[in-house]
PDB file of C-alpha atoms in Angstrom:
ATOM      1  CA  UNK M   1     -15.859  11.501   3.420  1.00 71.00           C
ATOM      2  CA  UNK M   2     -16.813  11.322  -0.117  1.00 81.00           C
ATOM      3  CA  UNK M   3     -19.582   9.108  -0.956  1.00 90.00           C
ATOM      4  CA  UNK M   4     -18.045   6.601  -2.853  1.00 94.00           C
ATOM      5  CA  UNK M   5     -14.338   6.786  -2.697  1.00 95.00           C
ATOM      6  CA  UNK M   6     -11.801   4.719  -4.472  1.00 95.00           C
ATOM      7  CA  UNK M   7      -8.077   4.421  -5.195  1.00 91.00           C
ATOM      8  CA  UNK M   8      -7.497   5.603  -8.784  1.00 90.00           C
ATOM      9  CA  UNK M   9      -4.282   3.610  -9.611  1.00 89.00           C
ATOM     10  CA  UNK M  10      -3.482   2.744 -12.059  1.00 93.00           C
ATOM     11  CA  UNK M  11      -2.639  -0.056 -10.558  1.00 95.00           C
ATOM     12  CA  UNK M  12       0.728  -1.817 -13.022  1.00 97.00           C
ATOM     13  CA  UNK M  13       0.465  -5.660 -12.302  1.00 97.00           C
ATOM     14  CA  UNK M  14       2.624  -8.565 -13.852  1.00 97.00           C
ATOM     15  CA  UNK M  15      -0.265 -11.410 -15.329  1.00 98.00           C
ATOM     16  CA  UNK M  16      -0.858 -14.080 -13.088  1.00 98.00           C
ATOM     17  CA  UNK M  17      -0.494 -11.970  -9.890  1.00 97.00           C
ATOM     18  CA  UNK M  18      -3.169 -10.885  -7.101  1.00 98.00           C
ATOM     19  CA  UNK M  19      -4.585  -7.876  -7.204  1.00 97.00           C
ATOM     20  CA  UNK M  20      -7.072  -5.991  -4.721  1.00 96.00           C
ATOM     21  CA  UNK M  21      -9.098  -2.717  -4.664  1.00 94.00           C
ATOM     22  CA  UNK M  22     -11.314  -1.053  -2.042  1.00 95.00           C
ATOM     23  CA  UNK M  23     -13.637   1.312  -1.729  1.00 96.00           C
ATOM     24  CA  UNK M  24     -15.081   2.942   1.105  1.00 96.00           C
ATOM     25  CA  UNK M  25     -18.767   3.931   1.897  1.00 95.00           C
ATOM     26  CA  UNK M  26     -20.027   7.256   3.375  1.00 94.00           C
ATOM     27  CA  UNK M  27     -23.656   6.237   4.015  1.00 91.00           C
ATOM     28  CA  UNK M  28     -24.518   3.350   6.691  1.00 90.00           C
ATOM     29  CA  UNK M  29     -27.994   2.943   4.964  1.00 89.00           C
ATOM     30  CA  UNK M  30     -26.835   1.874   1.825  1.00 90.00           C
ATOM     31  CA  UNK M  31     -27.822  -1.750   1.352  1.00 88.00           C
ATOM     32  CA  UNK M  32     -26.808  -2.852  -2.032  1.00 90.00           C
ATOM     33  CA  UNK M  33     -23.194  -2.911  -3.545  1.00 94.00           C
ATOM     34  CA  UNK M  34     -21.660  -3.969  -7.015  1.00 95.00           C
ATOM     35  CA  UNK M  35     -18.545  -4.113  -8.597  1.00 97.00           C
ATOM     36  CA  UNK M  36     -18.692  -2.689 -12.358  1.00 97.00           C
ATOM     37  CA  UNK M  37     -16.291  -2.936 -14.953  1.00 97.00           C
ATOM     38  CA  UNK M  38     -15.192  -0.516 -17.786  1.00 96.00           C
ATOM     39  CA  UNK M  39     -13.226  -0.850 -20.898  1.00 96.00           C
ATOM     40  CA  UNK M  40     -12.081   2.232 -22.175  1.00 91.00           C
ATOM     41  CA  UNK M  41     -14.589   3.998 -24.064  1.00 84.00           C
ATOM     42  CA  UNK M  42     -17.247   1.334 -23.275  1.00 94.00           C
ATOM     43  CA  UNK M  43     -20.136   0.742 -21.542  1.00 96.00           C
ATOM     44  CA  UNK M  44     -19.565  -0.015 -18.195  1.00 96.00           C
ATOM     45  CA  UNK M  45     -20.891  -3.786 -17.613  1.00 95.00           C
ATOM     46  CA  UNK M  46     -21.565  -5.183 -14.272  1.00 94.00           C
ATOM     47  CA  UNK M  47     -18.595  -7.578 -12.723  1.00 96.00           C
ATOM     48  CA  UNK M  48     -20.489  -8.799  -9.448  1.00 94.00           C
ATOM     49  CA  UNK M  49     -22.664  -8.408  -7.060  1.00 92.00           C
ATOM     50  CA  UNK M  50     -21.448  -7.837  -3.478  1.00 93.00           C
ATOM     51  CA  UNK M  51     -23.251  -9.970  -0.840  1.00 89.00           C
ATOM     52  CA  UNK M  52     -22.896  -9.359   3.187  1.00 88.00           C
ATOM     53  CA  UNK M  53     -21.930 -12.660   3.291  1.00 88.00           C
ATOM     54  CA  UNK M  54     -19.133 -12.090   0.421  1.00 89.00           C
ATOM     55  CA  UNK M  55     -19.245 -14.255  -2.775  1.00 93.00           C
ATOM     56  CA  UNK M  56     -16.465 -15.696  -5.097  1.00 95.00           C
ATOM     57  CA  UNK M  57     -17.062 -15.947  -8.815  1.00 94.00           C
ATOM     58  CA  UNK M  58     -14.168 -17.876 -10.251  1.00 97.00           C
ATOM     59  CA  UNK M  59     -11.134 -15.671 -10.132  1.00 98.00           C
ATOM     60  CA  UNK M  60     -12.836 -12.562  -8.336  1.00 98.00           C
ATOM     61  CA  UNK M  61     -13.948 -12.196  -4.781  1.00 97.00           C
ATOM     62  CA  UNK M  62     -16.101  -9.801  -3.022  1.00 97.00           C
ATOM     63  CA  UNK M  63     -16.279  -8.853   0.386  1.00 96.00           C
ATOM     64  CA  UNK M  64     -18.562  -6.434   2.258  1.00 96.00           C
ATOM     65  CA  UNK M  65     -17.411  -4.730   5.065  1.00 94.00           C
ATOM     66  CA  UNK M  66     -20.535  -3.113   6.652  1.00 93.00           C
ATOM     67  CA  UNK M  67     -18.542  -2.074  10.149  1.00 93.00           C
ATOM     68  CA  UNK M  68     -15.915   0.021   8.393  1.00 93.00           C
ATOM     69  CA  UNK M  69     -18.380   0.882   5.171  1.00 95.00           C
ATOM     70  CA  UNK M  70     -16.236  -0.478   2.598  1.00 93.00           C
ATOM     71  CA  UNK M  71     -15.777  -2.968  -0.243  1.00 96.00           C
ATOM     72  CA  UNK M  72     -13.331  -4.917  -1.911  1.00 97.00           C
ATOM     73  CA  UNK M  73     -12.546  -6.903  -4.588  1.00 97.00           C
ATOM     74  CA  UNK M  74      -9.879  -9.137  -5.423  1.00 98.00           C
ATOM     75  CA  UNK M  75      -8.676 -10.761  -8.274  1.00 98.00           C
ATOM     76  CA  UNK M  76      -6.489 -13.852  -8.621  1.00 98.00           C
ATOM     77  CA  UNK M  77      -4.574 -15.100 -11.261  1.00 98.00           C
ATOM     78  CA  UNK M  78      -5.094 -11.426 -13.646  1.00 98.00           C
ATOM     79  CA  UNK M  79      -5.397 -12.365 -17.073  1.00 98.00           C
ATOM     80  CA  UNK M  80      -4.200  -9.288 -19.447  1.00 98.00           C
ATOM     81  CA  UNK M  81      -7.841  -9.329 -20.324  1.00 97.00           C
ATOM     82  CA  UNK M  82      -8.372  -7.980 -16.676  1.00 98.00           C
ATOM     83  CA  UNK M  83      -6.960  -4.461 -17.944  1.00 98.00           C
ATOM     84  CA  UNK M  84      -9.882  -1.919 -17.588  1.00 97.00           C
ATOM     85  CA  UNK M  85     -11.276   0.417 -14.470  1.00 96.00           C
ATOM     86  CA  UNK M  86     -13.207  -1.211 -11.771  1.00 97.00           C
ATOM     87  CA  UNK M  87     -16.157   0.871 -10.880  1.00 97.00           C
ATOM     88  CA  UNK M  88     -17.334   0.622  -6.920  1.00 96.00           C
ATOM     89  CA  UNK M  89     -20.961   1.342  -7.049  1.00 95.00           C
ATOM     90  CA  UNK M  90     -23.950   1.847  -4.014  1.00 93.00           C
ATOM     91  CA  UNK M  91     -26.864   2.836  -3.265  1.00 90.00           C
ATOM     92  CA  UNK M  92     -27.895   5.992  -2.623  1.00 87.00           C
ATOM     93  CA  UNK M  93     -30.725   6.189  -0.247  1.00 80.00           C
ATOM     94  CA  UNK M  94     -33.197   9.118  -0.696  1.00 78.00           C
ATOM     95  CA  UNK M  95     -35.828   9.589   1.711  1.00 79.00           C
ATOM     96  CA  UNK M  96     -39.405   9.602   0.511  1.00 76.00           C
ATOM     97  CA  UNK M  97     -38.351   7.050  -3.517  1.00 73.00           C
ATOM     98  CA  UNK M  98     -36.191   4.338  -4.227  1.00 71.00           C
ATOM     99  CA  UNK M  99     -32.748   5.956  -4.153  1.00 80.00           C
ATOM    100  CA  UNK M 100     -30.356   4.956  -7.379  1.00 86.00           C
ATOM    101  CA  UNK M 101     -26.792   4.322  -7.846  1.00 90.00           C
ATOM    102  CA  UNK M 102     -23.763   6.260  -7.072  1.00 92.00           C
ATOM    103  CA  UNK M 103     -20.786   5.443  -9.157  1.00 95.00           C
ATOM    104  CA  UNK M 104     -17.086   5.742  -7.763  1.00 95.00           C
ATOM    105  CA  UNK M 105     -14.330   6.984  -9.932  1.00 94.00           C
ATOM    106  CA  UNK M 106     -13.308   3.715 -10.779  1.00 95.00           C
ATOM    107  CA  UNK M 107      -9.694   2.060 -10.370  1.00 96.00           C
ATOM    108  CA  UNK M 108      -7.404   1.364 -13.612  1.00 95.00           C
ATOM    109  CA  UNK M 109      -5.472  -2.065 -13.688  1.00 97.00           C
ATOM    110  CA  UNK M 110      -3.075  -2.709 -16.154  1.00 97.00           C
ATOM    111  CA  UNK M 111      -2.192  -6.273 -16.504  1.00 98.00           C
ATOM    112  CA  UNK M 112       1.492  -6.810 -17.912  1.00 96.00           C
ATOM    113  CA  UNK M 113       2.933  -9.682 -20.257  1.00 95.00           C
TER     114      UNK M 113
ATOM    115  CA  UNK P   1     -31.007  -9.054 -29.640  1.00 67.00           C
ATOM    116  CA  UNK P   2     -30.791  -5.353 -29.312  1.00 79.00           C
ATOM    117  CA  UNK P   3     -30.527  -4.281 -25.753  1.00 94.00           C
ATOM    118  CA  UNK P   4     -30.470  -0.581 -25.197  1.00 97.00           C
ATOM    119  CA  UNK P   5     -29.867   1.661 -28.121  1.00 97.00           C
ATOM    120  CA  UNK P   6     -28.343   4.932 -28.069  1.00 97.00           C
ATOM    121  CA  UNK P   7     -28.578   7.509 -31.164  1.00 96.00           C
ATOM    122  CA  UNK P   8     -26.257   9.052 -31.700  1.00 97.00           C
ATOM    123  CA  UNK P   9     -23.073   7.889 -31.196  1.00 96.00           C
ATOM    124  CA  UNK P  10     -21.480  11.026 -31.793  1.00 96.00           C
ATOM    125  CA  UNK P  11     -22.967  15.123 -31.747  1.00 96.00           C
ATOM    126  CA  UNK P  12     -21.105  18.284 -32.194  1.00 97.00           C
ATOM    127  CA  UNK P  13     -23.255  21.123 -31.444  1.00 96.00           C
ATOM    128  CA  UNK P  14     -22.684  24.599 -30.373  1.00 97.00           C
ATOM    129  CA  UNK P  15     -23.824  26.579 -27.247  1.00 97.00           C
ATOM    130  CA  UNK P  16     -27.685  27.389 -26.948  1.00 97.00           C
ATOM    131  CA  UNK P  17     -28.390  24.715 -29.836  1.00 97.00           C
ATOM    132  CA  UNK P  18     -30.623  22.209 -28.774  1.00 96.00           C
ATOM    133  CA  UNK P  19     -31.049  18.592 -29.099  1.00 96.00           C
ATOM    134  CA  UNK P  20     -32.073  15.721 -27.617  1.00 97.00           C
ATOM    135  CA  UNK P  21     -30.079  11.965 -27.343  1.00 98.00           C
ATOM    136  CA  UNK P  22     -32.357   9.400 -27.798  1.00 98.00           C
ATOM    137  CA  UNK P  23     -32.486   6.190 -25.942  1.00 98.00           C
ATOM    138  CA  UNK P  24     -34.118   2.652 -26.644  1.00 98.00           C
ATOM    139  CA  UNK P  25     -34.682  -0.406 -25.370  1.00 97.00           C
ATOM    140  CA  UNK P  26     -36.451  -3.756 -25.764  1.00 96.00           C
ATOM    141  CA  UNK P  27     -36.193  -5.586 -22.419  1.00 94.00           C
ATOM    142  CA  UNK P  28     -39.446  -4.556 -21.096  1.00 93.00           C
ATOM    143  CA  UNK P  29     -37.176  -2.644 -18.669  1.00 93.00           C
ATOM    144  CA  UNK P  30     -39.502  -0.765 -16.162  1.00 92.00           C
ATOM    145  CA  UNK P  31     -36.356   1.347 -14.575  1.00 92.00           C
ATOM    146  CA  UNK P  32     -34.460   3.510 -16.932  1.00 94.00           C
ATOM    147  CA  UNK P  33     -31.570   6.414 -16.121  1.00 95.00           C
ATOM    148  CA  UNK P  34     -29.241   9.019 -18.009  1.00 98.00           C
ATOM    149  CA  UNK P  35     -25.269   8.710 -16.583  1.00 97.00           C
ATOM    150  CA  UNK P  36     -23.292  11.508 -17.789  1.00 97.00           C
ATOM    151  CA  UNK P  37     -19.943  10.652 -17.361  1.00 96.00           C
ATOM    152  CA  UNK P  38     -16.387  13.236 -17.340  1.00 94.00           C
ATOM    153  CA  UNK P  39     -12.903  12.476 -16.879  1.00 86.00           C
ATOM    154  CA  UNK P  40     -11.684  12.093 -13.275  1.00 80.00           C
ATOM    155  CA  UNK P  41     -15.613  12.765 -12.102  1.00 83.00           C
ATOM    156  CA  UNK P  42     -16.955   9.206 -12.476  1.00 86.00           C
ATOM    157  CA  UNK P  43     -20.546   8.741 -13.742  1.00 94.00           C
ATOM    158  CA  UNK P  44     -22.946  11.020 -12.097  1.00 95.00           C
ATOM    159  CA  UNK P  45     -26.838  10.344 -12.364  1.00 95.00           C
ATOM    160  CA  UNK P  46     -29.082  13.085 -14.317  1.00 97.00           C
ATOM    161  CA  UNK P  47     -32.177  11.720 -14.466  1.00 96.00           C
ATOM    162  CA  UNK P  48     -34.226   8.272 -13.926  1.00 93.00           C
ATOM    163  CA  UNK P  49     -37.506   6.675 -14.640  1.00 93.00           C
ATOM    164  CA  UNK P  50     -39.124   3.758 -12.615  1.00 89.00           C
ATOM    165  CA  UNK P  51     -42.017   3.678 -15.296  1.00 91.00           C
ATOM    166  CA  UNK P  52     -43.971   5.322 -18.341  1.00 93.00           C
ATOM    167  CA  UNK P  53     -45.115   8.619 -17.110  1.00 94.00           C
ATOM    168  CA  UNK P  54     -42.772   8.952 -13.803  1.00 93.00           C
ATOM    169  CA  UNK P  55     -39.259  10.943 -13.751  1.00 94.00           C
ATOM    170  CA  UNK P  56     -37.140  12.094 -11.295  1.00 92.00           C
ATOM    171  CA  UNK P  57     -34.081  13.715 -10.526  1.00 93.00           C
ATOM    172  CA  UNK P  58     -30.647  12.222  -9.982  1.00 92.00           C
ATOM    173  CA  UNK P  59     -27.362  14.028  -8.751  1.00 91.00           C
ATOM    174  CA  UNK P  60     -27.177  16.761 -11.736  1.00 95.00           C
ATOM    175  CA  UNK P  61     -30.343  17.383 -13.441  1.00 97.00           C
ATOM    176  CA  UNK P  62     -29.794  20.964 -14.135  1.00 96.00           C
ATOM    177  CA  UNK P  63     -29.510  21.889 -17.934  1.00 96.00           C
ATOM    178  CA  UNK P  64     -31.735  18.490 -19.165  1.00 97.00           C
ATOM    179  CA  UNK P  65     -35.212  17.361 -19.571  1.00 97.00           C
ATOM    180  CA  UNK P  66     -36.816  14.320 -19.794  1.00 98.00           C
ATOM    181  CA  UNK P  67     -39.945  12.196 -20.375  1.00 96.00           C
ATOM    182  CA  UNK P  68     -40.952   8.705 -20.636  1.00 97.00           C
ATOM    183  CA  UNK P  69     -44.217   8.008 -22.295  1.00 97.00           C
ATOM    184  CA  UNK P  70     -43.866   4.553 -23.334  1.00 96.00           C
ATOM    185  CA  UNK P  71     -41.806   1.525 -21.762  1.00 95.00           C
ATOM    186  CA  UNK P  72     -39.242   1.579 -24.518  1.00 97.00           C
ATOM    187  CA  UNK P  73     -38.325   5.186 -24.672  1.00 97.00           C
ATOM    188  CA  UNK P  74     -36.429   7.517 -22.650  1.00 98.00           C
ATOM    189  CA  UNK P  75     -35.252  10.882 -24.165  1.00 98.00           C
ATOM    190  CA  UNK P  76     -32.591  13.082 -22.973  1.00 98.00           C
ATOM    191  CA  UNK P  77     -33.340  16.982 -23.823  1.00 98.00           C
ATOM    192  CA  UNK P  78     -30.957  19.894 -23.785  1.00 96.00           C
ATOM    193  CA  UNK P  79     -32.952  23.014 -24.170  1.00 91.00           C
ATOM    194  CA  UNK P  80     -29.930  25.073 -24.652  1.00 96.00           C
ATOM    195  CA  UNK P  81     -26.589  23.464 -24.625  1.00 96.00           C
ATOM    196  CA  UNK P  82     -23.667  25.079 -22.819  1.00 97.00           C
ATOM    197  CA  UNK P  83     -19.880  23.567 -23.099  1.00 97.00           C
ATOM    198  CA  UNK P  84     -20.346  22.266 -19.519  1.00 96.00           C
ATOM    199  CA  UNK P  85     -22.297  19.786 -20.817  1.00 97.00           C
ATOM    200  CA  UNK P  86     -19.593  18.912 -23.169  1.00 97.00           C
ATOM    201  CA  UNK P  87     -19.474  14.629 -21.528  1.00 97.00           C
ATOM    202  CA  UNK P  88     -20.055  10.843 -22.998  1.00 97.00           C
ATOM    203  CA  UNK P  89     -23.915  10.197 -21.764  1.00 98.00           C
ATOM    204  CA  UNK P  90     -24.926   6.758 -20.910  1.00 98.00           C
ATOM    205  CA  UNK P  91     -28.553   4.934 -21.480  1.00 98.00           C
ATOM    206  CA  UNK P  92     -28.589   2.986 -18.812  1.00 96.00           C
ATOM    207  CA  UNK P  93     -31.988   0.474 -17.670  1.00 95.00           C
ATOM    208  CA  UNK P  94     -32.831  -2.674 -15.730  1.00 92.00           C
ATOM    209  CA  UNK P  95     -35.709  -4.915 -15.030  1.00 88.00           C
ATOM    210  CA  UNK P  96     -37.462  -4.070 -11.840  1.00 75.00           C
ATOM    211  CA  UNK P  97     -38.436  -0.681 -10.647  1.00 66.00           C
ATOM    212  CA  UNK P  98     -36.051  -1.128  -7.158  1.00 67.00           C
ATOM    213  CA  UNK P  99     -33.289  -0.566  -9.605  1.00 65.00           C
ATOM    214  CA  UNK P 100     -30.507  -0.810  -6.701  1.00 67.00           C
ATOM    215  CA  UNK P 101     -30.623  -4.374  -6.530  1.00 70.00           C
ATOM    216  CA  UNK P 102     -30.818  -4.984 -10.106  1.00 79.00           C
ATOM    217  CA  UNK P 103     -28.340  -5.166 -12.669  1.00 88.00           C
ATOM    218  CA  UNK P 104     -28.102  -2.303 -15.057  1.00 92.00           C
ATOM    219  CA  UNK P 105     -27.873  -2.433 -18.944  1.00 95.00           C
ATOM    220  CA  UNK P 106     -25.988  -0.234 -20.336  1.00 97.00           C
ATOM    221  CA  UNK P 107     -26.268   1.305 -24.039  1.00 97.00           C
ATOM    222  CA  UNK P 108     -22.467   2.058 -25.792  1.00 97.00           C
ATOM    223  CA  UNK P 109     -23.130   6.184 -25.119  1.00 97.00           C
ATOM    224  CA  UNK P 110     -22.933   9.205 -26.769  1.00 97.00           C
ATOM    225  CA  UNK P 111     -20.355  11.543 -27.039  1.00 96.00           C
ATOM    226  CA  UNK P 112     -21.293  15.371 -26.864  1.00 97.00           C
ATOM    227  CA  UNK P 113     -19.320  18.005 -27.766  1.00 97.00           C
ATOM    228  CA  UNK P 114     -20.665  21.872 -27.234  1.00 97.00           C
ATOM    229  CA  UNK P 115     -18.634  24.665 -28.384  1.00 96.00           C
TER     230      UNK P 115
END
């Protein structure tokens, strides 16, 4: 299993619909998970945090599957400014420093009119 | 407010030139990292820095330096550039050193071309 792993999409959705994405986990030590989001040719800008507990911020939801190592996120109500990749990111635990971030391969949406 | 500043924004150079991509910021930002990042391969992690004077490698380090001698500065190096290394890099930094559970700023990149 790769380490981060994600659907690619794209993912074609008609505005006001619910959309969600996964993303699965090879690493059972990782301990901290975000959801990033990328416009194209930006910056990739952080989205939300994901909490063991999941956590809702307005229209987007996170949940944290620790049992089956994965993630998701789901959006409700997509707004055509929702149209960019979602980037799955963890932590990468390295034995003897503080590990970093891994970065999945993102997942496109495309919010249609 | 400035953030994290990348220069340049664009670089055309050709193979076994060197150069290096600068990167700024004004945060007081003890962690910083260089993302390079290729179609279909996601960003991948070259280097980081939890504070002045301390480096170390991330997922592909191989073909760049770098260095951190103050806070606000962390250079990206490429002794001798080869078209693999032909990517958009990202500046990226956050507050703490424990930089995985800390959100990370990221500058608008740099897009290198080697020929």
């Amino acid at each position: 299993r790769k380490e981060v792993e994600q659907d690619p999409g794209p993912f074609n959705v008609p505005e006001g619909a619910t959309v969600a994405f996964n993303c699965t986990y090879s690493n059972s030590a990782s301990q901290s998970f975000f959801w990033y989001r990328q416009d194209c040719r930006k910056e990739p800008k952080l989205l939300m945090s994901v909490y063991s507990s999941g956590n809702e911020d307005g229209r987007f939801t996170a949940q944290l599957n620790r049992a089956s190592q994965y993630i998701s996120l789901l959006i409700r109500d997509s707004k055509l400014s929702d149209s960019a990749t979602y980037l799955c990111v963890v932590n990468r635990v390295v034995v003897g420093s503080q590990g970093y971030l891994i970065f999945g391969k993102g997942t496109k949406l495309s919010v249609k009119p | 407010n400035a953030g994290v500043t990348q220069t340049p924004k664009f670089q055309v150079l050709k193979t076994g030139q060197s150069m290096t991509l600068q990167c700024a910021q004004d945060m007081n930002h003890e962690y910083m990292s260089w993302y390079r990042q290729d179609p279909g391969m996601g960003l991948r992690l070259i280097h980081y820095s939890v504070g002045a004077g301390i480096t170390d490698q991330g997922e592909v380090p191989n073909g760049y330096n770098v260095s951190r001698s103050t806070t606000e500065d962390f250079p990206l190096r490429l002794l001798s550039a080869a078209p693999s290394q032909t990517s958009v890099y990202f500046c990226a930094s956050s507050y703490v050193q424990y930089a995985t559970n800390e959100k990370l700023f990221f500058g608008s990149g740099t897009q290198l071309s080697v020929l």
